[in-house]
Tab-separated table of C-alpha atoms and ligand atoms in Angstrom:
chain	number	residue	atom	x	y	z
A	1	UNK	CA	-27.146	-42.114	-30.011
A	2	UNK	CA	-28.139	-44.344	-32.914
A	3	UNK	CA	-27.473	-48.018	-32.456
A	4	UNK	CA	-27.137	-50.731	-35.114
A	5	UNK	CA	-30.722	-51.828	-34.331
A	6	UNK	CA	-31.877	-48.539	-35.889
A	7	UNK	CA	-30.112	-49.504	-39.086
A	8	UNK	CA	-30.601	-51.947	-41.938
A	9	UNK	CA	-28.249	-53.114	-44.677
A	10	UNK	CA	-30.047	-52.366	-47.943
A	11	UNK	CA	-27.843	-53.900	-50.636
A	12	UNK	CA	-24.296	-54.670	-51.665
A	13	UNK	CA	-22.822	-51.878	-53.752
A	14	UNK	CA	-19.358	-53.343	-54.467
A	15	UNK	CA	-18.532	-57.016	-54.007
A	16	UNK	CA	-15.250	-58.377	-52.677
A	17	UNK	CA	-14.259	-59.285	-56.200
A	18	UNK	CA	-14.997	-55.826	-57.626
A	19	UNK	CA	-13.055	-54.262	-54.768
A	20	UNK	CA	-10.053	-56.541	-55.267
A	21	UNK	CA	-9.874	-55.749	-58.989
A	22	UNK	CA	-10.236	-51.993	-58.468
A	23	UNK	CA	-7.574	-51.944	-55.734
A	24	UNK	CA	-5.220	-53.825	-58.061
A	25	UNK	CA	-5.802	-51.179	-60.763
A	26	UNK	CA	-5.155	-48.351	-58.316
A	27	UNK	CA	-1.967	-49.995	-56.990
A	28	UNK	CA	-0.713	-50.448	-60.547
A	29	UNK	CA	-1.453	-46.845	-61.481
A	30	UNK	CA	0.076	-45.397	-58.314
A	31	UNK	CA	3.183	-47.582	-58.657
A	32	UNK	CA	3.648	-46.392	-62.228
A	33	UNK	CA	3.203	-42.712	-61.266
A	34	UNK	CA	5.719	-42.986	-58.409
A	35	UNK	CA	8.240	-45.145	-60.278
A	36	UNK	CA	10.863	-42.381	-60.496
A	37	UNK	CA	10.262	-40.835	-57.066
A	38	UNK	CA	12.250	-43.077	-54.739
A	39	UNK	CA	9.896	-43.871	-51.881
A	40	UNK	CA	6.270	-43.051	-51.188
A	41	UNK	CA	4.903	-42.581	-47.682
A	42	UNK	CA	1.324	-43.822	-47.470
A	43	UNK	CA	-0.553	-41.899	-44.778
A	44	UNK	CA	-3.660	-43.868	-43.801
A	45	UNK	CA	-6.509	-41.900	-42.255
A	46	UNK	CA	-7.854	-43.951	-39.324
A	47	UNK	CA	-9.962	-45.705	-38.747
A	48	UNK	CA	-11.862	-46.027	-42.014
A	49	UNK	CA	-8.892	-46.473	-44.387
A	50	UNK	CA	-7.145	-49.313	-42.565
A	51	UNK	CA	-8.406	-52.190	-44.730
A	52	UNK	CA	-8.084	-50.309	-48.026
A	53	UNK	CA	-4.571	-49.207	-47.090
A	54	UNK	CA	-3.564	-52.754	-46.124
A	55	UNK	CA	-4.705	-54.097	-49.496
A	56	UNK	CA	-3.334	-51.177	-51.503
A	57	UNK	CA	0.145	-51.184	-49.976
A	58	UNK	CA	0.569	-54.930	-50.450
A	59	UNK	CA	-0.238	-54.642	-54.150
A	60	UNK	CA	2.071	-51.694	-54.859
A	61	UNK	CA	5.450	-52.382	-56.393
A	62	UNK	CA	7.450	-49.196	-55.616
A	63	UNK	CA	9.351	-48.619	-52.328
A	64	UNK	CA	6.802	-47.572	-49.722
A	65	UNK	CA	6.294	-46.992	-46.032
A	66	UNK	CA	3.159	-46.584	-43.990
A	67	UNK	CA	2.144	-44.158	-41.261
A	68	UNK	CA	-1.241	-43.276	-39.758
A	69	UNK	CA	-3.143	-40.184	-38.736
A	70	UNK	CA	-6.604	-39.971	-37.166
A	71	UNK	CA	-9.173	-37.218	-37.297
A	72	UNK	CA	-12.724	-36.973	-36.119
A	73	UNK	CA	-15.708	-35.017	-37.406
A	74	UNK	CA	-18.749	-37.321	-37.516
A	75	UNK	CA	-18.906	-39.038	-34.110
A	76	UNK	CA	-21.849	-41.426	-34.226
A	77	UNK	CA	-23.802	-39.422	-36.749
A	78	UNK	CA	-24.035	-39.509	-40.530
A	79	UNK	CA	-23.744	-35.760	-41.087
A	80	UNK	CA	-20.345	-34.085	-40.995
A	81	UNK	CA	-19.917	-31.521	-38.246
A	82	UNK	CA	-17.506	-29.769	-40.620
A	83	UNK	CA	-15.336	-29.326	-37.549
A	84	UNK	CA	-12.328	-31.583	-38.043
A	85	UNK	CA	-10.118	-32.430	-35.068
A	86	UNK	CA	-6.734	-34.169	-35.018
A	87	UNK	CA	-7.021	-37.261	-32.822
A	88	UNK	CA	-3.701	-38.990	-33.573
A	89	UNK	CA	-0.688	-37.515	-35.335
A	90	UNK	CA	1.895	-39.208	-37.569
A	91	UNK	CA	4.796	-40.971	-35.858
A	92	UNK	CA	7.382	-39.744	-38.354
A	93	UNK	CA	8.690	-36.577	-40.033
A	94	UNK	CA	7.452	-35.998	-43.593
A	95	UNK	CA	9.936	-33.268	-44.617
A	96	UNK	CA	11.207	-33.944	-48.146
A	97	UNK	CA	9.086	-37.066	-48.540
A	98	UNK	CA	6.494	-38.008	-51.161
A	99	UNK	CA	3.255	-38.340	-49.222
A	100	UNK	CA	0.107	-40.069	-50.446
A	101	UNK	CA	-2.876	-39.501	-48.138
A	102	UNK	CA	-5.135	-42.568	-48.189
A	103	UNK	CA	-8.773	-41.947	-47.175
A	104	UNK	CA	-11.719	-44.318	-47.023
A	105	UNK	CA	-14.267	-41.884	-48.465
A	106	UNK	CA	-14.412	-38.215	-49.382
A	107	UNK	CA	-17.803	-36.657	-48.696
A	108	UNK	CA	-17.792	-32.861	-48.156
A	109	UNK	CA	-13.995	-32.875	-48.439
A	110	UNK	CA	-13.450	-30.997	-45.177
A	111	UNK	CA	-11.373	-33.841	-43.689
A	112	UNK	CA	-9.107	-33.957	-46.708
A	113	UNK	CA	-8.788	-30.159	-46.887
A	114	UNK	CA	-7.816	-30.074	-43.193
A	115	UNK	CA	-5.219	-32.832	-43.649
A	116	UNK	CA	-3.714	-31.243	-46.752
A	117	UNK	CA	-3.268	-27.906	-44.945
A	118	UNK	CA	-1.700	-29.655	-41.968
A	119	UNK	CA	0.695	-31.845	-43.975
A	120	UNK	CA	1.791	-29.167	-46.459
A	121	UNK	CA	3.041	-26.998	-43.576
A	122	UNK	CA	5.551	-29.747	-42.732
A	123	UNK	CA	7.579	-29.425	-45.958
A	124	UNK	CA	6.927	-32.694	-47.831
A	125	UNK	CA	8.386	-33.087	-51.351
A	126	UNK	CA	4.838	-33.725	-52.616
A	127	UNK	CA	1.369	-34.524	-51.314
A	128	UNK	CA	-1.207	-36.445	-53.324
A	129	UNK	CA	-4.538	-37.950	-52.332
A	130	UNK	CA	-6.195	-41.307	-52.779
A	131	UNK	CA	-9.757	-42.151	-51.702
A	132	UNK	CA	-11.337	-45.564	-51.985
A	133	UNK	CA	-14.769	-43.901	-52.442
A	134	UNK	CA	-15.902	-40.417	-53.344
A	135	UNK	CA	-19.411	-39.029	-53.076
A	136	UNK	CA	-20.647	-37.117	-56.101
A	137	UNK	CA	-20.738	-33.774	-54.319
A	138	UNK	CA	-17.737	-31.906	-55.571
A	139	UNK	CA	-15.227	-31.425	-52.761
A	140	UNK	CA	-11.497	-30.977	-53.358
A	141	UNK	CA	-9.789	-32.794	-56.252
A	142	UNK	CA	-8.629	-36.313	-55.411
A	143	UNK	CA	-5.737	-37.767	-57.412
A	144	UNK	CA	-6.786	-41.421	-57.184
A	145	UNK	CA	-10.399	-42.551	-56.666
A	146	UNK	CA	-11.569	-46.152	-56.354
A	147	UNK	CA	-15.294	-45.664	-56.992
A	148	UNK	CA	-17.737	-42.768	-57.188
A	149	UNK	CA	-20.833	-43.294	-55.007
A	150	UNK	CA	-24.172	-41.528	-54.586
A	151	UNK	CA	-25.007	-39.569	-51.440
A	152	UNK	CA	-25.972	-42.532	-49.254
A	153	UNK	CA	-24.350	-43.900	-46.093
A	154	UNK	CA	-22.069	-46.772	-47.040
A	155	UNK	CA	-20.394	-49.287	-44.731
A	156	UNK	CA	-17.958	-52.189	-44.886
A	157	UNK	CA	-14.346	-52.625	-46.036
A	158	UNK	CA	-13.253	-50.425	-43.111
A	159	UNK	CA	-16.149	-47.969	-43.208
A	160	UNK	CA	-18.434	-47.882	-40.178
A	161	UNK	CA	-21.622	-46.648	-38.681
A	162	UNK	CA	-21.111	-45.916	-34.949
A	163	UNK	CA	-18.049	-48.218	-35.135
A	164	UNK	CA	-20.136	-51.103	-36.456
A	165	UNK	CA	-20.079	-52.874	-39.864
A	166	UNK	CA	-16.351	-52.125	-40.453
A	167	UNK	CA	-15.392	-55.739	-41.005
A	168	UNK	CA	-17.874	-56.517	-43.777
A	169	UNK	CA	-15.791	-57.697	-46.753
A	170	UNK	CA	-17.877	-55.689	-49.249
A	171	UNK	CA	-19.361	-52.191	-49.454
A	172	UNK	CA	-23.072	-51.985	-48.645
A	173	UNK	CA	-25.639	-49.213	-48.413
A	174	UNK	CA	-26.994	-48.681	-44.918
A	175	UNK	CA	-30.432	-47.366	-44.130
A	176	UNK	CA	-30.424	-45.290	-40.964
A	177	UNK	CA	-33.856	-44.827	-39.386
A	178	UNK	CA	-34.102	-41.420	-37.787
B	1	5GP	P1	-15.749	-35.340	-45.275
B	1	5GP	O1	-14.842	-34.570	-44.381
B	1	5GP	O2	-15.190	-35.512	-46.684
B	1	5GP	O3	-17.136	-34.782	-45.286
B	1	5GP	O4	-15.935	-36.768	-44.651
B	1	5GP	C1	-14.934	-37.709	-44.690
B	1	5GP	C2	-15.114	-38.746	-43.609
B	1	5GP	O5	-16.479	-38.916	-43.270
B	1	5GP	C3	-14.663	-40.088	-44.092
B	1	5GP	O6	-13.296	-40.294	-43.847
B	1	5GP	C4	-15.557	-41.023	-43.307
B	1	5GP	O7	-14.984	-41.293	-42.053
B	1	5GP	C5	-16.837	-40.258	-43.100
B	1	5GP	N1	-17.878	-40.583	-44.092
B	1	5GP	C6	-18.414	-39.767	-45.020
B	1	5GP	N2	-19.374	-40.399	-45.729
B	1	5GP	C7	-19.419	-41.664	-45.226
B	1	5GP	C8	-20.228	-42.825	-45.543
B	1	5GP	O8	-21.093	-42.861	-46.436
B	1	5GP	N3	-19.982	-43.920	-44.792
B	1	5GP	C9	-19.069	-43.959	-43.797
B	1	5GP	N4	-18.942	-45.092	-43.140
B	1	5GP	N5	-18.283	-42.902	-43.475
B	1	5GP	C10	-18.473	-41.768	-44.192
C-alpha cells in the first residue's frame, strides 16, 4: 500500500479564493435552473464530495435537502478498478423527487454511470449531475462542472490519496512515486 511518504504535493491548482468564487457561480446557476421545481435533493457521494456539498448547499437559494451515498472503486490506488460497489445507501426514498448527484471528481465516469443507473430505477422526477472537477477524458455528460482538470492525481477540498490530504483548503496536484 502506498503511504503519504511516497507522495509529494507538486503545486496548487485552485486556490481557496478561486474555489469559493466558482462554487458561488455553480450555486447561483443551479438555483436558477431549479427555481420552478419545488425542492431539490442533493445526493453527496462520500467521502470526496462532503466539503464541496457543504459549501454548495449553503450557497443555494432554492428549497433543498441533503442525503449521502457512498461507493468504492479505487481503494488506496490511483487507478480505477472500474468495479464500483455500493458501500452506503441513501437514507430516504427518492421517488418523485428532483435529484442532483454531487460528485467530487469525474474521471472515467464509471462511478457516475453506476449511480445514475441505480438512482433512475427508483423513480425520481429527474436526475442531474454536478461534479466539482472533471478530468478531460470524456466520460458521461455532467450537467454542472466546477473545473476541468488534466489527467493528474489531485487532492484537497475533500479529495484524498489513501484517505490523506482531504482537509487541504485548496486543490493541489499530487505526485505519487511508484
Ligand atoms: P471514476 O469512476 O469517474 O473513474 O472515478 C470517480 C472517483 O474516483 C471520484 O469520485 C474520486 O473518488 C476518484 N478519483 C478520480 N480521480 C481522482 C483524483 O485525481 N483525485 C482523487 N483524490 N480522487 C480521484
